[in-house]
């Protein structure tokens, strides 16, 4: 009986770990998408004359930093 409980506990722990990894991936993709949206908005504002090149550059740097840390998979999804 103890062997069965140990296996059940291991499977439950594995499921929790996989679930946490999936949540982390979704949060990283969402953050990347938000940064990409911010870059687009900053660029649009700059082109329309209501934004600044500095704001666009900051948005680009934030996006590049995210990509360096988490990869660019969110760009293909």
Rosetta silent file (secondary structure, phi, psi, omega in degrees, C-alpha in Angstrom):
SEQUENCE: XXXXXXXXXXXXXXXXXXXXXXXXXXXXXXXXXXXXXXXXXXXXXXXXXXXXXXXXXXXXXXXXXXXXXXXXXXXXX
SCORE:     score description
SCORE:     0.000 S_00000001
   1 L     0.000  -37.003 -179.454    0.000    0.000    0.000 S_00000001
   2 H   -64.059  -37.207  178.468    2.858    2.387    0.781 S_00000001
   3 H   -61.878  -41.489  178.354    4.275    1.883   -2.729 S_00000001
   4 H   -62.255  -44.965 -179.598    0.955    2.865   -4.270 S_00000001
   5 H   -65.850  -38.118  177.650    0.751    6.014   -2.168 S_00000001
   6 H   -63.105  -43.723  179.166    4.334    6.942   -3.009 S_00000001
   7 H   -64.992  -40.941  178.996    3.626    6.590   -6.739 S_00000001
   8 H   -63.567  -40.977  179.086    0.428    8.613   -6.425 S_00000001
   9 H   -64.632  -41.928  178.934    2.296   11.334   -4.546 S_00000001
  10 H   -62.900  -43.527  179.445    5.031   11.422   -7.220 S_00000001
  11 H   -64.468  -40.753  178.388    2.463   11.702  -10.003 S_00000001
  12 H   -63.743  -42.317  179.361    0.648   14.482   -8.198 S_00000001
  13 H   -64.237  -41.107  178.103    3.914   16.354   -7.663 S_00000001
  14 H   -62.765  -41.458  178.015    4.822   15.933  -11.344 S_00000001
  15 H   -63.276  -41.412  177.439    1.406   17.279  -12.333 S_00000001
  16 H   -63.031  -43.401  179.973    1.841   20.306  -10.093 S_00000001
  17 H   -63.364  -44.615  179.340    5.275   20.999  -11.539 S_00000001
  18 H   -64.591  -39.827  178.134    4.012   20.706  -15.116 S_00000001
  19 H   -63.309  -41.841  178.795    1.059   22.950  -14.319 S_00000001
  20 H   -65.037  -40.468  178.347    3.322   25.608  -12.816 S_00000001
  21 H   -62.470  -41.097  179.747    5.604   25.479  -15.853 S_00000001
  22 H   -65.001  -41.943  177.743    2.633   25.942  -18.171 S_00000001
  23 H   -61.789  -43.113  178.576    1.377   28.911  -16.137 S_00000001
  24 H   -61.096  -42.217  179.107    4.849   30.471  -16.259 S_00000001
  25 H   -61.959  -44.259 -179.597    4.970   30.013  -20.054 S_00000001
  26 H   -63.448  -42.298  179.865    1.569   31.647  -20.486 S_00000001
  27 H   -65.319  -38.574  178.220    2.574   34.579  -18.278 S_00000001
  28 H   -66.137  -42.038  177.923    5.833   35.046  -20.222 S_00000001
  29 H   -63.493  -42.429  179.736    3.967   35.006  -23.546 S_00000001
  30 H   -63.252  -43.238  179.069    1.420   37.498  -22.232 S_00000001
  31 H   -63.218  -42.892  177.992    4.171   39.804  -20.970 S_00000001
  32 H   -62.584  -42.366  178.183    5.961   39.593  -24.327 S_00000001
  33 H   -63.540  -39.756  177.759    2.759   40.350  -26.197 S_00000001
  34 H   -63.904  -41.261  178.799    2.107   43.335  -23.947 S_00000001
  35 H   -65.565  -38.621  177.924    5.618   44.657  -24.571 S_00000001
  36 H   -65.731  -40.876  176.969    5.168   44.226  -28.313 S_00000001
  37 H   -62.632  -42.094  178.261    1.847   46.070  -28.130 S_00000001
  38 H   -62.431  -39.594  178.138    3.528   48.891  -26.164 S_00000001
  39 H   -63.636  -44.421  178.509    6.237   49.162  -28.810 S_00000001
  40 H   -61.146  -42.920  179.962    3.635   49.398  -31.554 S_00000001
  41 H   -65.867  -40.311  179.439    1.718   52.061  -29.663 S_00000001
  42 H   -65.379  -42.341  179.296    4.881   54.057  -28.983 S_00000001
  43 H   -64.202  -44.581  179.355    5.927   53.882  -32.631 S_00000001
  44 H   -60.367  -46.027  179.182    2.465   54.897  -33.798 S_00000001
  45 H   -61.622  -40.399  178.709    2.385   57.832  -31.383 S_00000001
  46 H   -63.019  -44.205 -179.021    5.840   58.907  -32.532 S_00000001
  47 H   -66.378  -31.467  179.897    4.825   58.795  -36.193 S_00000001
  48 H   -81.881   -9.954  177.500    1.651   60.786  -35.456 S_00000001
  49 L    94.991    1.312 -179.737    3.677   63.447  -33.669 S_00000001
  50 L  -104.377   -1.514  179.337    2.360   62.853  -30.170 S_00000001
  51 L  -116.569  179.169 -179.260    5.121   60.481  -29.047 S_00000001
  52 L  -126.556  153.891  176.254    8.852   60.693  -28.698 S_00000001
  53 H   -61.336  -31.227  179.675   11.752   58.678  -30.064 S_00000001
  54 H   -64.620  -41.031  179.046   12.916   58.087  -26.473 S_00000001
  55 H   -64.942  -42.052  178.135    9.625   56.388  -25.573 S_00000001
  56 H   -63.475  -43.397  179.604    9.861   54.187  -28.654 S_00000001
  57 H   -63.448  -40.800  178.578   13.473   53.323  -27.826 S_00000001
  58 H   -64.219  -40.451  178.635   12.560   52.442  -24.231 S_00000001
  59 H   -65.368  -39.727  177.867    9.743   50.180  -25.434 S_00000001
  60 H   -64.471  -43.343  179.480   12.133   48.492  -27.873 S_00000001
  61 H   -64.435  -39.131  178.288   14.743   47.949  -25.162 S_00000001
  62 H   -63.881  -41.411  178.234   12.140   46.459  -22.814 S_00000001
  63 H   -65.576  -44.524  179.676   11.017   44.056  -25.549 S_00000001
  64 H   -63.969  -37.061  177.209   14.589   43.079  -26.413 S_00000001
  65 H   -63.917  -42.828  178.306   15.351   42.467  -22.744 S_00000001
  66 H   -62.403  -43.567  179.945   12.313   40.196  -22.458 S_00000001
  67 H   -63.864  -40.422  179.461   13.370   38.284  -25.582 S_00000001
  68 H   -63.439  -34.272 -177.424   16.911   37.872  -24.245 S_00000001
  69 H   -84.380  -43.248 -169.751   15.559   36.428  -20.999 S_00000001
  70 H  -115.267   -4.419 -177.837   12.584   34.378  -22.198 S_00000001
  71 L    87.941  176.561 -175.467   13.069   33.874  -25.937 S_00000001
  72 L  -113.862   24.856 -178.568   10.888   35.007  -28.807 S_00000001
  73 H   -59.725  -30.708 -178.558    8.384   32.141  -28.979 S_00000001
  74 H   -65.358  -21.116  179.386    5.521   34.575  -28.314 S_00000001
  75 H   -73.116  -24.029 -177.909    6.240   36.218  -31.685 S_00000001
  76 L   -98.035   -6.508 -175.947    5.319   33.014  -33.514 S_00000001
  77 L   -93.470    0.000    0.000    2.223   32.154  -31.520 S_00000001
